[in-house]
JSON list of C-alpha atoms in Angstrom, two decimals:
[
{"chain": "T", "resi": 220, "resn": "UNK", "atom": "CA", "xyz": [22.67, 11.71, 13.03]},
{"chain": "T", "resi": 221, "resn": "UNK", "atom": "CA", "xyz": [20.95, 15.36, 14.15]},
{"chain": "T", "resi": 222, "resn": "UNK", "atom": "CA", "xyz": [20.18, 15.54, 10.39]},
{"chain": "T", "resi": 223, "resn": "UNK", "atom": "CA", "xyz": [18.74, 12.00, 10.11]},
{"chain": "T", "resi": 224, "resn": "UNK", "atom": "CA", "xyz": [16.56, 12.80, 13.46]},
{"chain": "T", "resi": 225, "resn": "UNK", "atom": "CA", "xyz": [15.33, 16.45, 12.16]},
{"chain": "T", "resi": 226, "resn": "UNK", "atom": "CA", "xyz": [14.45, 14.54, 9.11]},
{"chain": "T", "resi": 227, "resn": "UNK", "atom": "CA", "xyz": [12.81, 11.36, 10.57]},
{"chain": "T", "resi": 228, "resn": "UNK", "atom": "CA", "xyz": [12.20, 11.96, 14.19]},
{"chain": "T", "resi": 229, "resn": "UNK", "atom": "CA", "xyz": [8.42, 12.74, 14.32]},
{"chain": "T", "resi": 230, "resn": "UNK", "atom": "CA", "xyz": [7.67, 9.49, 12.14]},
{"chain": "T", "resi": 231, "resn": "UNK", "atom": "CA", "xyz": [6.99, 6.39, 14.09]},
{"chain": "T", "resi": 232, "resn": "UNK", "atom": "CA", "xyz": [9.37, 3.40, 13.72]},
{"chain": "T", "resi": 233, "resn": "UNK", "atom": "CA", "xyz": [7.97, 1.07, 11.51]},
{"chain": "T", "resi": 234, "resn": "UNK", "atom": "CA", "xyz": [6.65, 3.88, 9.20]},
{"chain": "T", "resi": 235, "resn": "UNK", "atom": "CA", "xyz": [9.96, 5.03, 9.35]},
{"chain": "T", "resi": 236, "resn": "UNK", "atom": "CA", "xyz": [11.07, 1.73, 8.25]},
{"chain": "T", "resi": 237, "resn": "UNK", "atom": "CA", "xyz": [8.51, 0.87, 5.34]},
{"chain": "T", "resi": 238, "resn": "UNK", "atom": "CA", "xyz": [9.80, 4.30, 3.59]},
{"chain": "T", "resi": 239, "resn": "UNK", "atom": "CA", "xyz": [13.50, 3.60, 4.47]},
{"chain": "T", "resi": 240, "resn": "UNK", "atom": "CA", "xyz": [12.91, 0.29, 2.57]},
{"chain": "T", "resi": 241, "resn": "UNK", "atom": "CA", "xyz": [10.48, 1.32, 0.02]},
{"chain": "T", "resi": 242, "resn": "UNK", "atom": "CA", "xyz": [13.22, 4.07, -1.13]},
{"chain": "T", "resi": 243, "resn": "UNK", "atom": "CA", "xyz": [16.59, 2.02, -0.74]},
{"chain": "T", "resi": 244, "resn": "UNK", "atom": "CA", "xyz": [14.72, -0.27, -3.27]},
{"chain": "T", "resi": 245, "resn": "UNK", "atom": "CA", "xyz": [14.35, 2.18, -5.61]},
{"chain": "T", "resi": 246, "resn": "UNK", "atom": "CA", "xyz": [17.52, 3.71, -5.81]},
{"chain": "T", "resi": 247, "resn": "UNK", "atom": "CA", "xyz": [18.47, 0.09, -6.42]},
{"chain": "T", "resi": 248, "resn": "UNK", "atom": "CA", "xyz": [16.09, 0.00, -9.44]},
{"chain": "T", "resi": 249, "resn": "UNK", "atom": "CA", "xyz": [17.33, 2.81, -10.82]},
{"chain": "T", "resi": 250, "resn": "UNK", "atom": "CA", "xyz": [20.42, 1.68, -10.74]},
{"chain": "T", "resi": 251, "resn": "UNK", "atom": "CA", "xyz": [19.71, -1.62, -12.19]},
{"chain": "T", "resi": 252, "resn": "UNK", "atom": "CA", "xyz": [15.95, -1.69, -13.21]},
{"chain": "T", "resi": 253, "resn": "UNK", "atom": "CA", "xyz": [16.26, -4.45, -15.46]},
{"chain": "T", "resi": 254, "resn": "UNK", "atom": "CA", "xyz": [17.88, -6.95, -12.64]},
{"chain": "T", "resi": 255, "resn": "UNK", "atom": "CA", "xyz": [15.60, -4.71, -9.48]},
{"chain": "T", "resi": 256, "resn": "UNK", "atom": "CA", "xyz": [12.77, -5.86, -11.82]},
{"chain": "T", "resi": 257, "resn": "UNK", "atom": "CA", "xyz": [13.04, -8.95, -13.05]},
{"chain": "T", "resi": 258, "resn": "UNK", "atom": "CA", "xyz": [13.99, -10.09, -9.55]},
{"chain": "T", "resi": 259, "resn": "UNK", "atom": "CA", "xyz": [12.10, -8.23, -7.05]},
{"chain": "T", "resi": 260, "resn": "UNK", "atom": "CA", "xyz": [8.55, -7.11, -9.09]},
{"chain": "T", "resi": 261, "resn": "UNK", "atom": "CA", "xyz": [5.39, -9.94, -8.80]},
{"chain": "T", "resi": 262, "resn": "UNK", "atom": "CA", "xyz": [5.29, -12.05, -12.23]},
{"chain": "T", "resi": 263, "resn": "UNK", "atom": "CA", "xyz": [2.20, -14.52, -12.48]},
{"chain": "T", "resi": 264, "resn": "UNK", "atom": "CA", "xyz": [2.90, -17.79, -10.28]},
{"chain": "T", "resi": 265, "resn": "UNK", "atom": "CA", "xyz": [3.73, -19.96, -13.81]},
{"chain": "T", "resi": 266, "resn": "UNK", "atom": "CA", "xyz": [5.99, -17.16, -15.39]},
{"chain": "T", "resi": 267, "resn": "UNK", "atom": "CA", "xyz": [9.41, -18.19, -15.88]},
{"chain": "T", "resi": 268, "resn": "UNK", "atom": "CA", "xyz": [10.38, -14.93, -13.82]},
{"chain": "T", "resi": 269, "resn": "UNK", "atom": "CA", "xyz": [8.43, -15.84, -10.58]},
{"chain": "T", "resi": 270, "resn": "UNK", "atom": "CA", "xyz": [10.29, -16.22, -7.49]},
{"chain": "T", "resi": 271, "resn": "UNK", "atom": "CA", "xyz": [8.51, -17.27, -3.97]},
{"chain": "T", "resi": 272, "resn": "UNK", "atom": "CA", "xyz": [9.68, -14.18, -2.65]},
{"chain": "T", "resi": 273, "resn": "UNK", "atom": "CA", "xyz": [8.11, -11.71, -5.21]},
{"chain": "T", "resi": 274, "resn": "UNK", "atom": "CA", "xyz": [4.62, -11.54, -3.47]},
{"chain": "T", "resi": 275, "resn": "UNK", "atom": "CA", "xyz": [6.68, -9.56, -0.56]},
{"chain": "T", "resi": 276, "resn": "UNK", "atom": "CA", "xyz": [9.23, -7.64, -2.68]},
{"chain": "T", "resi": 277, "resn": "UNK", "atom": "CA", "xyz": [7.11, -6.21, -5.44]},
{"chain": "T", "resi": 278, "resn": "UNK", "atom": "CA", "xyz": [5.30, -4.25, -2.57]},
{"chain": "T", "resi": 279, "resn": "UNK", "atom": "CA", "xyz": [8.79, -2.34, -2.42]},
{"chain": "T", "resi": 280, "resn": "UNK", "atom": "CA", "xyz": [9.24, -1.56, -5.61]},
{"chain": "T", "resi": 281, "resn": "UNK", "atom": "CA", "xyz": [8.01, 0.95, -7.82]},
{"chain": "T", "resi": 282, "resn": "UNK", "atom": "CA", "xyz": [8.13, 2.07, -11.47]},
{"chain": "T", "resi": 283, "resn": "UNK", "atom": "CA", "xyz": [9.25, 5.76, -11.63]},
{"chain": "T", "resi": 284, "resn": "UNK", "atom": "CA", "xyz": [9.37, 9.23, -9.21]},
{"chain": "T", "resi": 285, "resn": "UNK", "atom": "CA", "xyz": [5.71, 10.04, -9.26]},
{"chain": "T", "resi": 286, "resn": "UNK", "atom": "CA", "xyz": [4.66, 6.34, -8.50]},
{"chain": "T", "resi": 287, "resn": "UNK", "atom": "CA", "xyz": [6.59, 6.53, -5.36]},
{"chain": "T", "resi": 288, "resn": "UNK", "atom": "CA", "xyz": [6.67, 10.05, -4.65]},
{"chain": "T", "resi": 289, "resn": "UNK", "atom": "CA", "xyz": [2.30, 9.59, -3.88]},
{"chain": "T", "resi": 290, "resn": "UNK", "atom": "CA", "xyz": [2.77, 6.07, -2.35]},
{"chain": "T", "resi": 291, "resn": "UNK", "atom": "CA", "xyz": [5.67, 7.43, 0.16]},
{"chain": "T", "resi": 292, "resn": "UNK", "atom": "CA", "xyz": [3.80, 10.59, 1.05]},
{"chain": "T", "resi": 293, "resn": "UNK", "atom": "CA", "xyz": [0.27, 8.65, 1.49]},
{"chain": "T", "resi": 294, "resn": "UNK", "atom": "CA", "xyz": [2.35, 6.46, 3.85]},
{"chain": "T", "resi": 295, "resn": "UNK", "atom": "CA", "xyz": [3.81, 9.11, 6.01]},
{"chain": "T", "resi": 296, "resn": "UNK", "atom": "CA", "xyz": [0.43, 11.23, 5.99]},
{"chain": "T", "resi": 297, "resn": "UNK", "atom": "CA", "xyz": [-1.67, 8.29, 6.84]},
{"chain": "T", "resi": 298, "resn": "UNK", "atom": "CA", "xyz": [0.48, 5.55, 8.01]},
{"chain": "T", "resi": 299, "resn": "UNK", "atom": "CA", "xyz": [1.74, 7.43, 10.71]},
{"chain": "T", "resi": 300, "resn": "UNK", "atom": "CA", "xyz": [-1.06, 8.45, 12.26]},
{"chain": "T", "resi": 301, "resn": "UNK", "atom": "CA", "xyz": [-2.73, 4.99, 12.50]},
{"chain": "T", "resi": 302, "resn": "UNK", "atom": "CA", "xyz": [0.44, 3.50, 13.47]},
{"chain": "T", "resi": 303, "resn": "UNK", "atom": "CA", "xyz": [-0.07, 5.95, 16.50]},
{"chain": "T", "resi": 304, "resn": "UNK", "atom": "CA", "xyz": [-3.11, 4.41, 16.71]},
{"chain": "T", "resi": 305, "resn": "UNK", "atom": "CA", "xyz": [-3.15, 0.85, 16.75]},
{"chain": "T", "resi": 306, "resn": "UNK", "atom": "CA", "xyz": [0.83, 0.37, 17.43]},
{"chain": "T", "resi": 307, "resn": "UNK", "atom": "CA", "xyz": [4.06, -0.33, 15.39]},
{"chain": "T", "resi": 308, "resn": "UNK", "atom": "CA", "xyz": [3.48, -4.31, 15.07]},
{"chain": "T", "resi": 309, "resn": "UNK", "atom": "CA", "xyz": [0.26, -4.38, 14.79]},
{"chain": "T", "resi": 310, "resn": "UNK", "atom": "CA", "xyz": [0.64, -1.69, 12.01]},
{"chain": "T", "resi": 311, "resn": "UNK", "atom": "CA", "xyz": [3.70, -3.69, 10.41]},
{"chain": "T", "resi": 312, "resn": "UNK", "atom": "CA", "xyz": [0.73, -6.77, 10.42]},
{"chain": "T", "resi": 313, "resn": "UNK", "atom": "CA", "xyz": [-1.91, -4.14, 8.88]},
{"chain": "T", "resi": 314, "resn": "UNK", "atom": "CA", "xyz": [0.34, -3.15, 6.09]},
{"chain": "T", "resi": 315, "resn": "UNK", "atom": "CA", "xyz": [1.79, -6.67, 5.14]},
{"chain": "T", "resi": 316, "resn": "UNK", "atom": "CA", "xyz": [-1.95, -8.52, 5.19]},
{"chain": "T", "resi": 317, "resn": "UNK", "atom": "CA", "xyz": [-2.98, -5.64, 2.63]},
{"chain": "T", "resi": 318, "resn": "UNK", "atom": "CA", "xyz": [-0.22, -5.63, 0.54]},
{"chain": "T", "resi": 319, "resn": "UNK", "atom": "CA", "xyz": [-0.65, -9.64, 0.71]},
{"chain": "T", "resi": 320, "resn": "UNK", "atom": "CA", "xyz": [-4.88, -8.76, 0.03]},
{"chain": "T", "resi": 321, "resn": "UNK", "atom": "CA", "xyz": [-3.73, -7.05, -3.01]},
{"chain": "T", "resi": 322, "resn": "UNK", "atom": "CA", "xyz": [-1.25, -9.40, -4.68]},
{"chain": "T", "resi": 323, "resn": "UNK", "atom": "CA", "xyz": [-3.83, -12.71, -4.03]},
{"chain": "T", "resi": 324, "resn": "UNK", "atom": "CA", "xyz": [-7.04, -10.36, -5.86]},
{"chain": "T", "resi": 325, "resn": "UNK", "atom": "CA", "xyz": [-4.98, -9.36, -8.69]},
{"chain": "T", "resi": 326, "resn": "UNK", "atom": "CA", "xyz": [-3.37, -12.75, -9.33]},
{"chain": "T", "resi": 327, "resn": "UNK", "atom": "CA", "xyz": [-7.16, -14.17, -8.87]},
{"chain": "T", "resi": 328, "resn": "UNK", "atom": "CA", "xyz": [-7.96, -11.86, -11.23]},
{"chain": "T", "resi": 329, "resn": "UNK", "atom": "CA", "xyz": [-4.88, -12.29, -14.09]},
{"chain": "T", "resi": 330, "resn": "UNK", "atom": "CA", "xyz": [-6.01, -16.02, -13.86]},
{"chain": "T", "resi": 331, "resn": "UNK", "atom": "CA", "xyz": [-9.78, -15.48, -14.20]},
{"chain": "T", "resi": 332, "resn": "UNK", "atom": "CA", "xyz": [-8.91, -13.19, -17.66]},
{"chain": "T", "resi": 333, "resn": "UNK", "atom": "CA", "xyz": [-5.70, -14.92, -18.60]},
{"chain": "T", "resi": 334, "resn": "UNK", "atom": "CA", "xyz": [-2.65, -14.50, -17.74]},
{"chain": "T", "resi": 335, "resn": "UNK", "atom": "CA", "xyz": [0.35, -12.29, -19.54]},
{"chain": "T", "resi": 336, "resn": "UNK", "atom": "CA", "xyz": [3.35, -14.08, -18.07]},
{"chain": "T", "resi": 337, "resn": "UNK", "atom": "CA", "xyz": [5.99, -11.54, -18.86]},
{"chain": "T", "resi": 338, "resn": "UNK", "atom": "CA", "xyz": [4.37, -8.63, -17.61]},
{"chain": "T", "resi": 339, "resn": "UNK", "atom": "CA", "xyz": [5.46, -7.33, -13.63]},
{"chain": "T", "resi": 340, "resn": "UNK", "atom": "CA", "xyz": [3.28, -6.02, -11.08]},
{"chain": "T", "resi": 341, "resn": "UNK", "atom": "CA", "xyz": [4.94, -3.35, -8.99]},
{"chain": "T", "resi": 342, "resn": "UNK", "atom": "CA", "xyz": [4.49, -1.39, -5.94]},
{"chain": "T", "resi": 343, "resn": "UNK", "atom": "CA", "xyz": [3.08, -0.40, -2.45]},
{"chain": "T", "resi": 344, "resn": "UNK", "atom": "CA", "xyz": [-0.47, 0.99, -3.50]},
{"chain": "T", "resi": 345, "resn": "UNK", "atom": "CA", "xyz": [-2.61, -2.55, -3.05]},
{"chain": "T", "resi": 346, "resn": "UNK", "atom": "CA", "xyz": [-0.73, -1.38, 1.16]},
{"chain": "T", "resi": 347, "resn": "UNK", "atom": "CA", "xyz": [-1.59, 2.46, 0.73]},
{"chain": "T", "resi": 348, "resn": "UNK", "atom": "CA", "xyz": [-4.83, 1.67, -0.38]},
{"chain": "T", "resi": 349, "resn": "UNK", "atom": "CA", "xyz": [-5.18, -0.38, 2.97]},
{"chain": "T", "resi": 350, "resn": "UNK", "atom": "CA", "xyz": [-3.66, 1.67, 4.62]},
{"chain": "T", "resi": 351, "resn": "UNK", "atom": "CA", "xyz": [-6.22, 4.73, 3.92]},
{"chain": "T", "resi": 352, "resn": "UNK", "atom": "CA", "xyz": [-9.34, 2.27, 4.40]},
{"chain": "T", "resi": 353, "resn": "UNK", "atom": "CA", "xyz": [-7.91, 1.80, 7.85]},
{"chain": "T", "resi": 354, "resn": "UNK", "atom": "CA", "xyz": [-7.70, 5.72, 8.40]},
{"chain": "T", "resi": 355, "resn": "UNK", "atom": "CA", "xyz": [-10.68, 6.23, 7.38]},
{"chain": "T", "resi": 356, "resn": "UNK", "atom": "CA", "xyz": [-12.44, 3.86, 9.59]},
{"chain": "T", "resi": 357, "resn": "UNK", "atom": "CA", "xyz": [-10.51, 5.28, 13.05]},
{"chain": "T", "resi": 358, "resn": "UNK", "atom": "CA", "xyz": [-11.34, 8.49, 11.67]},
{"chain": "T", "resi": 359, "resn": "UNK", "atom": "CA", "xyz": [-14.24, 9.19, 9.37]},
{"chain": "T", "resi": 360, "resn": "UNK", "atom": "CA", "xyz": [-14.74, 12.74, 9.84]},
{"chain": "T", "resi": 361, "resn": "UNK", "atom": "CA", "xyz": [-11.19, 13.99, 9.46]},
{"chain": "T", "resi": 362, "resn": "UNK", "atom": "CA", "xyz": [-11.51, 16.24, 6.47]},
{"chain": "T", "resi": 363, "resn": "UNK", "atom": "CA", "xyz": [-8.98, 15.68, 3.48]},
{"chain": "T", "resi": 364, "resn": "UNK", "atom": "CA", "xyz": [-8.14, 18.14, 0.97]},
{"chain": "T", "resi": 365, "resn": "UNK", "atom": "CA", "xyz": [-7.13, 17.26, -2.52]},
{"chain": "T", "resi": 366, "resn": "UNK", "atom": "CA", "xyz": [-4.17, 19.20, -4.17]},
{"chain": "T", "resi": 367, "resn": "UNK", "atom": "CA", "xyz": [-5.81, 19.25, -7.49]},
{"chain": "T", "resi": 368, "resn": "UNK", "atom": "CA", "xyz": [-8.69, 19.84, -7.88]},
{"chain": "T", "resi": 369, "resn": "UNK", "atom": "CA", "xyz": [-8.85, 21.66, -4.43]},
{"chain": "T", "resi": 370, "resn": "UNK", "atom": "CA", "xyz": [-11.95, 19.26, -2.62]},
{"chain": "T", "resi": 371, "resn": "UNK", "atom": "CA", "xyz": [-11.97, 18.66, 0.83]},
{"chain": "T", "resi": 372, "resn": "UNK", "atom": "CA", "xyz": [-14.22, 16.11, 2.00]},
{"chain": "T", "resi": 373, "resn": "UNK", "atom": "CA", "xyz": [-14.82, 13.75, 5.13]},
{"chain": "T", "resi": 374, "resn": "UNK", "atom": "CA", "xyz": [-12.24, 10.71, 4.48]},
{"chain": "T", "resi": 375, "resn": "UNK", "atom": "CA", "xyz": [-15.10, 8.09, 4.80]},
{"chain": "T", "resi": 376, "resn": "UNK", "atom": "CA", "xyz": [-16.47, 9.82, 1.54]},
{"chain": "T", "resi": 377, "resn": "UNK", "atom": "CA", "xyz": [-13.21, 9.68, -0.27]},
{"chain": "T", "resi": 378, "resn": "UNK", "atom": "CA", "xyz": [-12.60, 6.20, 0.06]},
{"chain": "T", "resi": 379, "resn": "UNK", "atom": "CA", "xyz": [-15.66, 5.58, -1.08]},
{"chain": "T", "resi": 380, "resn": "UNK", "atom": "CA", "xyz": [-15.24, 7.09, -4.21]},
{"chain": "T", "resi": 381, "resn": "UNK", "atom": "CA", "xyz": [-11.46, 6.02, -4.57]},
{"chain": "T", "resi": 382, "resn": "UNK", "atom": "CA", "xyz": [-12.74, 2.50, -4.20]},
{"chain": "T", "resi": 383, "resn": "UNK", "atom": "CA", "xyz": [-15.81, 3.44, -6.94]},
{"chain": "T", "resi": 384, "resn": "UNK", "atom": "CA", "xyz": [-12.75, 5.00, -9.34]},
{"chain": "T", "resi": 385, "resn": "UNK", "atom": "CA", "xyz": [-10.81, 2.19, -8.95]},
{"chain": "T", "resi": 386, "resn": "UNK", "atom": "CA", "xyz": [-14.03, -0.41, -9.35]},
{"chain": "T", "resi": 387, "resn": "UNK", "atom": "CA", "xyz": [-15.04, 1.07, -12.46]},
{"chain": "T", "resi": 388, "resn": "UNK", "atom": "CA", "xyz": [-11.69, 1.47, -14.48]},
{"chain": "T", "resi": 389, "resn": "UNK", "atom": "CA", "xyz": [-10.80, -2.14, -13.26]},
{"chain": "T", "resi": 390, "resn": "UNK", "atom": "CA", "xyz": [-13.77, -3.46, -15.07]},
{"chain": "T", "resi": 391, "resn": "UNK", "atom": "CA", "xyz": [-14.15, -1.90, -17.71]},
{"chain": "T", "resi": 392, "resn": "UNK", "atom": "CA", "xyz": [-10.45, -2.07, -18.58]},
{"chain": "T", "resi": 393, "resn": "UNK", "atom": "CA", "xyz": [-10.03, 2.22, -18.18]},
{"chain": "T", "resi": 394, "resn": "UNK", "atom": "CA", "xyz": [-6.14, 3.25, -17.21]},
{"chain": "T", "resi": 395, "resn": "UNK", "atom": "CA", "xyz": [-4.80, 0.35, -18.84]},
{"chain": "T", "resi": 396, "resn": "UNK", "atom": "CA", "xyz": [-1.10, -0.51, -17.04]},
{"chain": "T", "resi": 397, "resn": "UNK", "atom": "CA", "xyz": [-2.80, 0.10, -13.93]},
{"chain": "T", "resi": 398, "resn": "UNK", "atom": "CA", "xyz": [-3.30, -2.74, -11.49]},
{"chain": "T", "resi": 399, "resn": "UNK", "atom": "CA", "xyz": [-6.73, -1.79, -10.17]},
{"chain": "T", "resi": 400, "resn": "UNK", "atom": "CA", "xyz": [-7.92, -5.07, -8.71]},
{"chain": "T", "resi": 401, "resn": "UNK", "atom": "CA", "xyz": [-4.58, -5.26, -6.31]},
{"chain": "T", "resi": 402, "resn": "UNK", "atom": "CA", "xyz": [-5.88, -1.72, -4.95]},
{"chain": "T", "resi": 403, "resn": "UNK", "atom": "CA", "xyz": [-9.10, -3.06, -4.63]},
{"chain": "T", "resi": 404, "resn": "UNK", "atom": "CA", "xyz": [-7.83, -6.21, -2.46]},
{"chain": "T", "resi": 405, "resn": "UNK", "atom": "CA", "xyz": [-5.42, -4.26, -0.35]},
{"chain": "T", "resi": 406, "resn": "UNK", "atom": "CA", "xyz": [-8.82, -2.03, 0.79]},
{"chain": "T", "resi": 407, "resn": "UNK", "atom": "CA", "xyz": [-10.88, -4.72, 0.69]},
{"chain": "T", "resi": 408, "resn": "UNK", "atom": "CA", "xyz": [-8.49, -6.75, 3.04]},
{"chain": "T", "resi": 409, "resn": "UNK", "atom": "CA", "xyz": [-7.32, -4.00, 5.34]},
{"chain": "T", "resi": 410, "resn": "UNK", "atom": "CA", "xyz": [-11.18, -3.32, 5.50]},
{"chain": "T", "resi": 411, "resn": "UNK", "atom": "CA", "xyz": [-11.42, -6.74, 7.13]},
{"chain": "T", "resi": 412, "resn": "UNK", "atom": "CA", "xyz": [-8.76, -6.77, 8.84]},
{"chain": "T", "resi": 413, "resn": "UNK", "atom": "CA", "xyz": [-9.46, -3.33, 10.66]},
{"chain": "T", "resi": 414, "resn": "UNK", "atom": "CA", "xyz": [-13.25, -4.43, 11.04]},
{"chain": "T", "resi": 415, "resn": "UNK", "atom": "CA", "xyz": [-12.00, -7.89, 12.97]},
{"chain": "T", "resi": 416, "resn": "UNK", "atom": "CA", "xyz": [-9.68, -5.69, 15.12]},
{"chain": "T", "resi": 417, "resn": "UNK", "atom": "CA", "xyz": [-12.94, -3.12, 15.88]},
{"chain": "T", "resi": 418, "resn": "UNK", "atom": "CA", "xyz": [-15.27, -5.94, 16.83]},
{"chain": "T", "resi": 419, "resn": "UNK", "atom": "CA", "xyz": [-13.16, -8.06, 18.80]},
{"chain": "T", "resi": 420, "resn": "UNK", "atom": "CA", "xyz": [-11.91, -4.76, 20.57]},
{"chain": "T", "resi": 421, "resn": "UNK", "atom": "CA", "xyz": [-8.14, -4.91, 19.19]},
{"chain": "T", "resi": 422, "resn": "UNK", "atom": "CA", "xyz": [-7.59, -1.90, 17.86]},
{"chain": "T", "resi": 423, "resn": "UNK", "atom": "CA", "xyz": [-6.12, -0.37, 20.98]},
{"chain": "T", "resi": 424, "resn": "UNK", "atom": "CA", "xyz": [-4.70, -3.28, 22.40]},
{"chain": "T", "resi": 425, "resn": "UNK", "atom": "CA", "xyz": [-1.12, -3.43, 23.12]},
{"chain": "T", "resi": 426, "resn": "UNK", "atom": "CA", "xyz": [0.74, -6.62, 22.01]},
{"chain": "T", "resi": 427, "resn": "UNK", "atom": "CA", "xyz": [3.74, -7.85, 24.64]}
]
């Protein structure tokens, strides 16, 4: 228990929680991917493989270390400190309504181009991606510093160009096996979300 609390004591609850989750699941993949995936990952609505349940679960499961080694550490940098912010349920809302955002644009956007029915969509980024939106637009001017290259910008210019990156090689097809339209909706979504919350003066409202 001391070790658990030196390890996990400075990160808020439902933070906590999401990365408890997030990593139980992939142990359990690596364990048994094919069953983990086949199961638990987000297959188009007509595939054989879908399940109701895969819109929630494929936000918890990820396809190898670095995948949820940047994920996880995006989510304790920056999901912690808006949880502070806003509160742990209003955060477990913010995090659910972009991972939801991202699965309902990429579907939208596998049926537009066709559909591949046997191909799994995996992961917590379409969240993260929210997630960082929503940090960026408590706190614009916080500087962030890349590891590599070594840039540090205001966050409100980094999300722009994430969201640019991520525009661009969505449409023109660029890091194929990458789902860019589900990052896409999880920013565009916890945009929304975060911009209903500023105007109706939410943000910093305590829910009983």
């Amino acid at each position: 228990m001391a070790q658990y609390n030196r390890l996990f004591g400075n990160i808020p609850t439902a933070t906590r929680n999401l990365f408890l989750v997030n990593a139980l699941m992939f142990i359990a993949t690596c364990i048994n991917q094919n069953y983990m995936v086949a199961t638990f990952a987000m297959f188009f609505p007509t595939s054989p493989f879908f399940h109701w349940w895969q819109p929630v679960t494929h936000m918890f499961m990820h396809g190898g270390f670095w995948h949820i080694f940047l994920n996880m550490w995006c989510l304790l940098m920056f999901g912690s400190a808006l949880e502070r912010s806003i509160g742990s349920r209003k955060f477990v809302l913010f995090y659910f309504v972009a991972g939801l955002g991202a699965v309902a644009v990429h579907t939208l956007v596998q049926y537009l181009q066709g559909p591949i029915l046997n191909v799994p969509t995996l992961g917590a980024s379409g969240a993260i991606y929210g997630i960082q939106i929503g940090y960026a637009m408590l706190y614009p001017n916080d500087i962030w510093t890349l590891v590599f290259p070594p840039v540090s910008l205001k966050a409100k210019w980094f999300v722009l160009i994430f969201i640019a990156i991520e525009l661009f090689t969505g449409i023109t097809g660029t890091a194929d096996g990458v789902a860019h339209f589900a990052h896409l909706g999880g920013a565009l979504f916890g945009f929304l979300l975060m911009l209903y919350w500023k105007k109706t003066g939410k943000i910093y409202r305590n829910w009983n």
